[in-house]
Short mmCIF file of C-alpha atoms and ligand atoms in Angstrom, two decimals:
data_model
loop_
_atom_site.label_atom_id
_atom_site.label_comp_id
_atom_site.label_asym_id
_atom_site.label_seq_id
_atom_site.Cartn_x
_atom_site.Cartn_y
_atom_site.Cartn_z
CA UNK D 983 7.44 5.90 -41.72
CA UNK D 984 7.38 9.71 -40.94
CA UNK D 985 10.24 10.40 -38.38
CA UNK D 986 8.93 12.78 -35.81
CA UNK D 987 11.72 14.88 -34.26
CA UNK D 988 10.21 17.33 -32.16
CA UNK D 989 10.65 19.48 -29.32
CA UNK D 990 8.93 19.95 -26.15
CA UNK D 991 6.07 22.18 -26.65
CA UNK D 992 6.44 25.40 -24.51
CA UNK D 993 3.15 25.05 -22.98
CA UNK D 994 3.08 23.12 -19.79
CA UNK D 995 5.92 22.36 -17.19
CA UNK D 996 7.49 19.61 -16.94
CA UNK D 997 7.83 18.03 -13.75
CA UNK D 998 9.58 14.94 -13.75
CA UNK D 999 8.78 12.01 -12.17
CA UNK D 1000 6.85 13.04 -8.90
CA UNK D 1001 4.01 11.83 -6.19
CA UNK D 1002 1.58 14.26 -5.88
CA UNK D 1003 -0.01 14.29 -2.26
CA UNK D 1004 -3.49 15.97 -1.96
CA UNK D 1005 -2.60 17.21 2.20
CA UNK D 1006 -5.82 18.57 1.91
CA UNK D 1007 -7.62 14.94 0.94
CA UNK D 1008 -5.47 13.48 3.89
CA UNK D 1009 -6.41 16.36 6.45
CA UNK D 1010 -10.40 16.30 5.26
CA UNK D 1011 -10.34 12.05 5.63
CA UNK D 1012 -8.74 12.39 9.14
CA UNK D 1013 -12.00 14.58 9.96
CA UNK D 1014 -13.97 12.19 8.82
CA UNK D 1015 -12.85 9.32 10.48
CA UNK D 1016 -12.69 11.40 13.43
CA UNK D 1017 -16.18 11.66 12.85
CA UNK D 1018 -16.78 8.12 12.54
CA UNK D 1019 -14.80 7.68 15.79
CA UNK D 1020 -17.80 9.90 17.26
CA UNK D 1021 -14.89 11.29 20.31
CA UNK D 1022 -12.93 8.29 20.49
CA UNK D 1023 -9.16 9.74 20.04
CA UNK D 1024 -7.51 9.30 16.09
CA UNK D 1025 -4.20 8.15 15.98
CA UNK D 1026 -3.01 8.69 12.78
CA UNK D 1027 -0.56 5.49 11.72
CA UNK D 1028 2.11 7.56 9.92
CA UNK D 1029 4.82 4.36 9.50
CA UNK D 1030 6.80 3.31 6.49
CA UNK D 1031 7.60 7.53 5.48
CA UNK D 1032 3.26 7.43 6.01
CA UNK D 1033 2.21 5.18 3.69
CA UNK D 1034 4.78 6.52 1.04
CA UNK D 1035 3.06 10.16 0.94
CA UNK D 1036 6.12 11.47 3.62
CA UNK D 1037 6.30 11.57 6.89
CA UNK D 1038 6.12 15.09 8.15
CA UNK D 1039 3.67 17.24 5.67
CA UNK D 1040 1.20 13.98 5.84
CA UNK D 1041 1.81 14.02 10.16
CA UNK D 1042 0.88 17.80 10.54
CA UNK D 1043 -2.36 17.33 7.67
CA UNK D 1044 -3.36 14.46 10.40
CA UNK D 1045 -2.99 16.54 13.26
CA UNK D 1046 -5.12 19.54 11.47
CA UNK D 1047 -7.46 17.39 10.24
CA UNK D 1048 -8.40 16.21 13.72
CA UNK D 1049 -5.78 13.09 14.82
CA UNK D 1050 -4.33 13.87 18.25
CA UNK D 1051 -1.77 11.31 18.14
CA UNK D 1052 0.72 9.48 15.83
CA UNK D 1053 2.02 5.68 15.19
CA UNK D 1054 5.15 4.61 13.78
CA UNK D 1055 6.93 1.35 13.78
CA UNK D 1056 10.68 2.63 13.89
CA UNK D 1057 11.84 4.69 16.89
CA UNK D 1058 13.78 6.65 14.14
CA UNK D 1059 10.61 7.80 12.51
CA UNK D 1060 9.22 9.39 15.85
CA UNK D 1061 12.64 10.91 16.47
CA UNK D 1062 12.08 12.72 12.92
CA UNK D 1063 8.39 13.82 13.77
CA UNK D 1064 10.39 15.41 17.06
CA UNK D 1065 12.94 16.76 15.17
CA UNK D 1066 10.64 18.64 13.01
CA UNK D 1067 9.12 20.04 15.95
CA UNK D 1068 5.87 17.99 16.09
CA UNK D 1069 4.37 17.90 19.31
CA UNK D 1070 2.04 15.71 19.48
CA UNK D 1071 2.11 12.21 21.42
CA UNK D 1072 3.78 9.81 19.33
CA UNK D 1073 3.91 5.90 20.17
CA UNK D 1074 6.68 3.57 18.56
CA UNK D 1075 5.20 0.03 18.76
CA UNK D 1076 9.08 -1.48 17.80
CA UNK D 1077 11.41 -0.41 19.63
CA UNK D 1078 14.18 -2.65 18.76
CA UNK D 1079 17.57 -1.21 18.76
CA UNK D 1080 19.55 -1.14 22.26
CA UNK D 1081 19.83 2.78 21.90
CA UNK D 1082 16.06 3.19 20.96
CA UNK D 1083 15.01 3.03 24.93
CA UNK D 1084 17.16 6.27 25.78
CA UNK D 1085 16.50 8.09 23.20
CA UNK D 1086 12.78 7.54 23.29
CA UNK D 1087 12.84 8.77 26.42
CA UNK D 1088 14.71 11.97 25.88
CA UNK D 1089 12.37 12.66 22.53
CA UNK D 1090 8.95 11.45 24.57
CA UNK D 1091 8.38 9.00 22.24
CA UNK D 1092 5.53 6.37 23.96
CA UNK D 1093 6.77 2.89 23.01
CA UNK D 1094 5.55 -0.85 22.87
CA UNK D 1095 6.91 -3.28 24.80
CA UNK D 1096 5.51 -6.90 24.38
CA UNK D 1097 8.08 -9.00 27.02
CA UNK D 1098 9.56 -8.68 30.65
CA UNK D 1099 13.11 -8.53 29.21
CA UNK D 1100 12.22 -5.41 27.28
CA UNK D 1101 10.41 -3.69 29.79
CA UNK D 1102 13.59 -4.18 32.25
CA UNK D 1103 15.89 -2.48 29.35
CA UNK D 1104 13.29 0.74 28.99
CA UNK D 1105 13.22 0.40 32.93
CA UNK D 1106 17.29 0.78 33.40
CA UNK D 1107 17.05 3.34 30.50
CA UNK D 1108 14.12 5.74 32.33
CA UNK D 1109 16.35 5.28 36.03
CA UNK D 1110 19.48 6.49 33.52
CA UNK D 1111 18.06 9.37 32.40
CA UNK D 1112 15.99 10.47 35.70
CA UNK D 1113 12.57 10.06 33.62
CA UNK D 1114 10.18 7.71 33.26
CA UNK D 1115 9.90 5.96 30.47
CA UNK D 1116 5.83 5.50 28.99
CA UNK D 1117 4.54 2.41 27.84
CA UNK D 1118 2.02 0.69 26.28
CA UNK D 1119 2.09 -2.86 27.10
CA UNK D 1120 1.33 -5.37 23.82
CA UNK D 1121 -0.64 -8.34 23.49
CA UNK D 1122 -1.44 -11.06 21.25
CA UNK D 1123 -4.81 -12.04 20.86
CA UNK D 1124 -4.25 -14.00 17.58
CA UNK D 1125 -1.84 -12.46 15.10
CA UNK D 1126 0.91 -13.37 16.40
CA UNK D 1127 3.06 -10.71 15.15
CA UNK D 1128 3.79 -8.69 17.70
CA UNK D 1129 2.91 -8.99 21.56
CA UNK D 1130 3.13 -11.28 24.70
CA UNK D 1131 1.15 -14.56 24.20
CA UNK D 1132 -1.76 -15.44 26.45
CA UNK D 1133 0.59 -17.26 28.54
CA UNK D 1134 3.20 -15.00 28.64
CA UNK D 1135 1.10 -11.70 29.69
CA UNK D 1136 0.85 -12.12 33.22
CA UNK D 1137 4.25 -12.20 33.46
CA UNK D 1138 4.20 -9.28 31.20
CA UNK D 1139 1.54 -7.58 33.39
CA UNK D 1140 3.23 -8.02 36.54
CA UNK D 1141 6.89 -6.41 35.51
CA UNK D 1142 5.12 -3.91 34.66
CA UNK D 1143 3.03 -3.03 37.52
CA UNK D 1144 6.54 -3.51 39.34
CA UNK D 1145 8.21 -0.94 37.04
CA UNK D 1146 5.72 1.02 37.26
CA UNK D 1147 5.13 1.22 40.98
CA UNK D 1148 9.15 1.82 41.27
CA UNK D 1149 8.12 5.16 39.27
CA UNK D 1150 10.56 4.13 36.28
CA UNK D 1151 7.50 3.65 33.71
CA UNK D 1152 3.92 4.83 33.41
CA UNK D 1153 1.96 2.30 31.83
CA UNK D 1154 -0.13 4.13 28.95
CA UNK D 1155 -1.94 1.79 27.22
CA UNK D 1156 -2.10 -1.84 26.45
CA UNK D 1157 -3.04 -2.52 22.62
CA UNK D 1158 -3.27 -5.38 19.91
CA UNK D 1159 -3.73 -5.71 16.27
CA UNK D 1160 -6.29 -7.33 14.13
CA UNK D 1161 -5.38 -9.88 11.86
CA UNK D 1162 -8.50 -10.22 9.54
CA UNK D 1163 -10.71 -6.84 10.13
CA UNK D 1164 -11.14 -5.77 6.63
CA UNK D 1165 -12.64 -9.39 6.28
CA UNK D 1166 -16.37 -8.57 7.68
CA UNK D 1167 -18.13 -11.47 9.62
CA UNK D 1168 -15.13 -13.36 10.22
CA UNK D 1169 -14.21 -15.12 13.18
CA UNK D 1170 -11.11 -14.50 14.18
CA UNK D 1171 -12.27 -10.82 14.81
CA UNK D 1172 -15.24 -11.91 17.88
CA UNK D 1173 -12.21 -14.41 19.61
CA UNK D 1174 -9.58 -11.33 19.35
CA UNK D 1175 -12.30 -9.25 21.23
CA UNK D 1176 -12.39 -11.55 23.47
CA UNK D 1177 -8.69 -12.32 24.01
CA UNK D 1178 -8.38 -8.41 24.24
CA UNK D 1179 -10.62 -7.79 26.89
CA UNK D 1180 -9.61 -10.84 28.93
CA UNK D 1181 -5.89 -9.48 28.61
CA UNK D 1182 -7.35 -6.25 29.91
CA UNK D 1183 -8.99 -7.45 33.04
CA UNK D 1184 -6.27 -9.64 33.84
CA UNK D 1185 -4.09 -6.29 33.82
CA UNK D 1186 -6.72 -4.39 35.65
CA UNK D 1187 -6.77 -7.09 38.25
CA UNK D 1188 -3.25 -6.87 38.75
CA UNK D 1189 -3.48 -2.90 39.23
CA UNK D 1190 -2.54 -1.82 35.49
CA UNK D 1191 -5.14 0.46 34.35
CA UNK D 1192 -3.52 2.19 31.62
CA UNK D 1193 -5.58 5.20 29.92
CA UNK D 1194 -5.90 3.83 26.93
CA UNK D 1195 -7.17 0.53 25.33
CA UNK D 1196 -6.69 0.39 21.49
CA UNK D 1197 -7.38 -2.42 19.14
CA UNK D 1198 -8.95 -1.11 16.30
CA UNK D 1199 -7.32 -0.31 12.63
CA UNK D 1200 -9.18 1.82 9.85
CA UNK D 1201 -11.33 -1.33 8.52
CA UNK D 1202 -12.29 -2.03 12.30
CA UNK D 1203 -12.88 2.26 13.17
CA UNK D 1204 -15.11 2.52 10.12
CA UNK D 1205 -17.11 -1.15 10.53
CA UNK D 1206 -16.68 -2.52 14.13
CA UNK D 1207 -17.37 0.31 16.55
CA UNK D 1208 -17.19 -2.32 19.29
CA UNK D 1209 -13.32 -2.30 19.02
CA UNK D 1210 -13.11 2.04 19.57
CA UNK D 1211 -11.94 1.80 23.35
CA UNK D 1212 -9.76 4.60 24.64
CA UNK D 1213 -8.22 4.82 21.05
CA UNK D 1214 -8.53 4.02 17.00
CA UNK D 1215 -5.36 3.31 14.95
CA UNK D 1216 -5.94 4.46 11.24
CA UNK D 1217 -3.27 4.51 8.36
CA UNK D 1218 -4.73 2.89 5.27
CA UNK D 1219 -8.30 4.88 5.36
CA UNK D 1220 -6.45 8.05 6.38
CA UNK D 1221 -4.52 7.83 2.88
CA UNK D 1222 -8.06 7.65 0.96
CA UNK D 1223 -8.02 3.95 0.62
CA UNK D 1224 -11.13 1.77 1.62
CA UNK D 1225 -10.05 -0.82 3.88
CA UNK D 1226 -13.44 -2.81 3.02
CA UNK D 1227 -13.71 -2.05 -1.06
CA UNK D 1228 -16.52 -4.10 -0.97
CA UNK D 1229 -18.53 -1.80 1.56
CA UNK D 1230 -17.44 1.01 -1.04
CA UNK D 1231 -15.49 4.33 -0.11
CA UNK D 1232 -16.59 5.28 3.12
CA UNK D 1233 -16.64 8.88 1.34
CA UNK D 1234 -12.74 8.79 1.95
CA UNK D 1235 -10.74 10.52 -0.86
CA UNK D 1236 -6.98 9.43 -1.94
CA UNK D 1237 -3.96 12.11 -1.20
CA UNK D 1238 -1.73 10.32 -3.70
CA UNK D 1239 -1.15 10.38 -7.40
CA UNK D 1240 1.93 9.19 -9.27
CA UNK D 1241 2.81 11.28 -12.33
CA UNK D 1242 5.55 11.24 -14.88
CA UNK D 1243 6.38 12.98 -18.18
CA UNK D 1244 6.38 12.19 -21.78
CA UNK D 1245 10.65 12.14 -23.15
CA UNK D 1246 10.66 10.32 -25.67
CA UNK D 1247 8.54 9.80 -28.61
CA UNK D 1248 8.85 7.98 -32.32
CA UNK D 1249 7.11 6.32 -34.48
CA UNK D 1250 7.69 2.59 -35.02
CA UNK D 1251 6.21 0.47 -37.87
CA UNK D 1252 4.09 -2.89 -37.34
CA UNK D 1253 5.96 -5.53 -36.83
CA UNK D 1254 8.79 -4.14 -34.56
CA UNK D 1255 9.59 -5.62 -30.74
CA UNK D 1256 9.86 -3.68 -27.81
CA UNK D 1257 11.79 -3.44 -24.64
CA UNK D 1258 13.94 -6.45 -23.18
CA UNK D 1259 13.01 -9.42 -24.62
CA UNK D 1260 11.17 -7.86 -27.55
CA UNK D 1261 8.36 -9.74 -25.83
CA UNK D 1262 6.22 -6.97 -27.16
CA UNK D 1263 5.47 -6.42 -31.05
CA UNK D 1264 3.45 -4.12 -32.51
CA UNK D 1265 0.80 -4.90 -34.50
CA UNK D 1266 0.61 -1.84 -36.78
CA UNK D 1267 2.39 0.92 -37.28
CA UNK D 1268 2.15 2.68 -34.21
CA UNK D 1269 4.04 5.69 -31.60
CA UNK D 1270 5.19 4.78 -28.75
CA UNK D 1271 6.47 7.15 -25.80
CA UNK D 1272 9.06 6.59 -23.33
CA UNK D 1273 8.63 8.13 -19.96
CA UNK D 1274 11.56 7.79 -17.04
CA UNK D 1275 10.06 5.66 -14.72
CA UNK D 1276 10.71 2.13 -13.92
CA UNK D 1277 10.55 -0.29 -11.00
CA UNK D 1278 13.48 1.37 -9.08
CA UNK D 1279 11.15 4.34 -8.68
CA UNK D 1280 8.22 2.24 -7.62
CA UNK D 1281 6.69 1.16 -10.61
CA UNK D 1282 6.44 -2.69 -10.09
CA UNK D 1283 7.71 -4.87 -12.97
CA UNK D 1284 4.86 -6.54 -12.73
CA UNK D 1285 3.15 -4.11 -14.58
CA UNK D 1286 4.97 -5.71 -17.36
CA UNK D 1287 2.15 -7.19 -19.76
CA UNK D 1288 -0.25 -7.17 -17.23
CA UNK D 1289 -2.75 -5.13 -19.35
CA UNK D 1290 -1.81 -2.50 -16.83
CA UNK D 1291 -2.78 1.71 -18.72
CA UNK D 1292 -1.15 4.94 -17.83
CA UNK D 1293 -2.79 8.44 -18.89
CA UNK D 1294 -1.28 10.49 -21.13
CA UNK D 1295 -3.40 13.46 -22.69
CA UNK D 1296 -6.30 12.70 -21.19
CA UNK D 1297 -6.24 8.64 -22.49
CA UNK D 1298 -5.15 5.71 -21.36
CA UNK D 1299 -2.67 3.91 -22.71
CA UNK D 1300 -0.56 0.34 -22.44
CA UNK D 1301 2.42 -0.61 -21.06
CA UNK D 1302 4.37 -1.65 -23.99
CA UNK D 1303 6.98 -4.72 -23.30
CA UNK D 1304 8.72 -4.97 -19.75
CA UNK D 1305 9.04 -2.05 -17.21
CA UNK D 1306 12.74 -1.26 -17.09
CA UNK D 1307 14.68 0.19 -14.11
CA UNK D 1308 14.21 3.80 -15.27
CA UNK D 1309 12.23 3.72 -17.84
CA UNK D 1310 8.93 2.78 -19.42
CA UNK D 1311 7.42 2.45 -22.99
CA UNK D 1312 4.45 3.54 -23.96
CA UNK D 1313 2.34 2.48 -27.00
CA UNK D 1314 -0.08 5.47 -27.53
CA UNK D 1315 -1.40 4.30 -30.86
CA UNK D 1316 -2.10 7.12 -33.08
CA UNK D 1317 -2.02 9.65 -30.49
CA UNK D 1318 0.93 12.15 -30.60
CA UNK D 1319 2.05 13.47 -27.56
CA UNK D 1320 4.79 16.10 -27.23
CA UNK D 1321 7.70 15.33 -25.28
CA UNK D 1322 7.14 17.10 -21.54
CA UNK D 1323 3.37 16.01 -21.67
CA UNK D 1324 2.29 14.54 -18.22
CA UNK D 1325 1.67 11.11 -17.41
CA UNK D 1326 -0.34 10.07 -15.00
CA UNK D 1327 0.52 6.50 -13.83
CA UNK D 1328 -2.62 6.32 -10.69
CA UNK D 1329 -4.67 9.11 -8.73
CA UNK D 1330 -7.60 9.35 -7.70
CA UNK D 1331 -9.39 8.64 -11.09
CA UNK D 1332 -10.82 11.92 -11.30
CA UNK D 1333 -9.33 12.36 -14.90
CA UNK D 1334 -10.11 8.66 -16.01
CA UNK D 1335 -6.39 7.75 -14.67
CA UNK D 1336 -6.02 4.29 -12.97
CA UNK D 1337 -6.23 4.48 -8.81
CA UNK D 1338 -3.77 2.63 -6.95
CA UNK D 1339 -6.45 0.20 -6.20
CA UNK D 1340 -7.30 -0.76 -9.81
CA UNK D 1341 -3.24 -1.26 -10.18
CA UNK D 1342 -3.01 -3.30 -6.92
CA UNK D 1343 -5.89 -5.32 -8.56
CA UNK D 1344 -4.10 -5.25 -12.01
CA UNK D 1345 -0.48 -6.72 -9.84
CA UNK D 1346 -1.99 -8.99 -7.66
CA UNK D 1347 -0.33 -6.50 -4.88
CA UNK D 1348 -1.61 -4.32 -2.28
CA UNK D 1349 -2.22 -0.62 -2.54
CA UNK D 1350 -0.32 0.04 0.38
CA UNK D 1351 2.15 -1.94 -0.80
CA UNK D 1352 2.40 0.32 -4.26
CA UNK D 1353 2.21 3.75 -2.30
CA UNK D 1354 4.74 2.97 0.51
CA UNK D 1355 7.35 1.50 -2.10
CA UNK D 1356 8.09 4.47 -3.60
CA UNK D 1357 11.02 5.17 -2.93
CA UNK D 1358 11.93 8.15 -0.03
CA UNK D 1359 13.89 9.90 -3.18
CA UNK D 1360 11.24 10.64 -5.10
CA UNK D 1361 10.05 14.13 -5.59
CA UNK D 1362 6.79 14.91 -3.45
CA UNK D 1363 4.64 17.69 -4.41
CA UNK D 1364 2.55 18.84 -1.90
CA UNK D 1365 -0.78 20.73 -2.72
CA UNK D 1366 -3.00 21.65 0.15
C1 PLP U 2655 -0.10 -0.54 10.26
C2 PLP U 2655 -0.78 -0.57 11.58
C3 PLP U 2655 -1.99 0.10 11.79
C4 PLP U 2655 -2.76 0.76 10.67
O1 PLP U 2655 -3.48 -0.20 9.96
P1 PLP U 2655 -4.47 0.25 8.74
O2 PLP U 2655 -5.13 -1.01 8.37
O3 PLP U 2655 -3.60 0.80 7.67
O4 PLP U 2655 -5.38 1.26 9.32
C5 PLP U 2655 -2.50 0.13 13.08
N1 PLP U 2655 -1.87 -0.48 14.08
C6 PLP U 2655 -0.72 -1.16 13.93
C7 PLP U 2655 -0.07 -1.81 15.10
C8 PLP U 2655 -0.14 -1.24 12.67
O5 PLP U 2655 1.00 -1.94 12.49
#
């Protein structure tokens, strides 16, 4: 075997291990679906550090691109949109922790509320702090995640309308969540219209008339524009991810690509095992490359012999043996790439590189799923 000690070429930088967020993509599909929303407010779902691409570059691409308001699940991701000096309304939909009420208030964070109990805590918290508090009251109309239950909404309704008339909250909008939108024609999606609009007359009825009505997500703004109301809810579509694949890309473009580098490189003859468990042997003589990314950065271990092919100078290449913790193995054949050469792990496919969806396909996983577990410590590039 020729031993091939080399250095890094000169040409090229390398980077690292980094996400590369397109805040352009993300700020030209928020224009779009603000398009498709044809004046129906955007409010761009920016939970979970947004989908993995970060939380504040990927809220203020939103907002330019044409979202007016933002969605998080976590009080403490509103608080860090304020604290960045975004402006914008923002609505928490899980407010959980005792001190979230307070300091919701103070920030002007919207929040969800979904039973009496709650409401009375947000209630005491607006009388503490001489404010009232703004709500958006939650229903269930068949997920049963969050929100009151048929039964339980009048009682719901009527704290509210209490609270409310005692000038502690303002009721802002009542809202639900889909459970099978992205699944076209089925019919879960007529009885939750239903269920929604009931709940909303029953509020109406009982003097509630909040401003805004929102039901829809991205698979229901872009293919039921029965759901639109006051208000659409989009996070997956805003990312450049169809939330229908089968009704193609809705001309939406993904903002994220994951991207490594080259460190290691050798040749190894046929025969030889690699990684943990040598459950990978080569079959000829053969180079493989080691780049330093594993499944504590995001890359699952079930790209482990899963047939799953990274990019590397322009070809794709498999994942040789098991991903580790911080590190990969390449076999790239008869190719020779320098140490420092990129690796592109998924993007937009552009390049011929994998997109997250052909990996969430690959893993049996979702792409969201991919995208928001990579980890908050990862290096984020932003290119606008
Ligand atoms: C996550 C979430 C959304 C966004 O859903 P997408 O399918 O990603 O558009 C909207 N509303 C609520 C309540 C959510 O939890």
């Amino acid at each position: 075997m020729d031993s091939l000690i080399q250095r890094p070429g000169t040409s090229g930088i390398a980077q690292g291990t980094h996400a590369r967020i397109d805040l352009a993509a993300i700020s030209a599909n928020a224009s779009m679906l603000a398009s498709a929303a044809r004046g129906t407010p955007v409010m761009a779902v920016v939970k979970s550090n947004a989908y993995g691409h970060g939380l504040i570059p990927t809220a203020r691409a939103a907002l330019e691109g044409g979202a007016s308001r933002l969605g998080v699940a976590q009080l403490e991701d509103a608080l860090a949109l304020r604290s960045a000096g975004i402006t914008a309304p923002i609505l928490a939909w899980l407010p959980w922790r005792p001190t979230d009420y307070d300091a919701a208030i103070l920030a002007d964070v919207e929040l969800g509320v979904e039973a009496p109990w709650r409401l009375a805590m947000i209630a005491e918290a607006a009388e503490r702090n001489g404010c009232p508090a703004r709500v958006h009251l939650e229903v269930d109309t068949g997920m049963s995640r969050g929100g009151a239950t048929r039964d339980d909404w009048p009682l719901l309704v009527e704290a509210a309308h209490r609270a409310q008339d005692a000038g502690r909250i303002v009721v802002t909008g009542v809202f639900s969540h889909f459970a099978c939108s992205d699944i076209p024609g089925h019919e879960s999606i007529t009885a939750q219209l239903s269920a929604f609009d009931e709940a909303v007359a029953y509020a109406a009825a009982a003097g509630v008339e909040p401003e805004l009505r929102h039901l829809a997500n991205s698979a229901a703004l872009l293919t039921l524009p029965e759901t639109h109301y006051d208000l659409v809810r989009t996070g997956l579509a805003l990312y450049g991810l169809s939330p229908v694949e089968a009704l193609g890309d809705f001309g939406l473009r993904p903002a994220m690509s994951l991207r490594s580098t080259v460190v290691v490189v050798k040749r190894i003859p046929a025969g030889t095992g690699v990684m943990y468990g040598l459950t990978y042997r080569t079959a000829v003589d053969t180079t493989v490359a080691v780049i330093p990314v594993g499944y504590a950065d995001g890359l699952p271990r079930a790209a482990s012999e899963a047939g799953v092919e990274l990019l590397v100078g322009g070809r794709r290449h498999p994942i040789a043996g098991v991903v580790g913790m911080e590190q990969t193995v390449l076999d790239v054949g008869q190719d020779l790439p320098s140490p420092g050469q990129e690796v592109v792990l998924f993007g937009p496919g552009d390049d011929g590189e994998p997109t997250v969806v052909e990996l969430a396909r690959q893993l049996r996983m979702l792409p969201a799923e991919i995208m928001a577990r990579i980890p908050a410590s990862m290096p984020r590039l932003y290119e606008s």
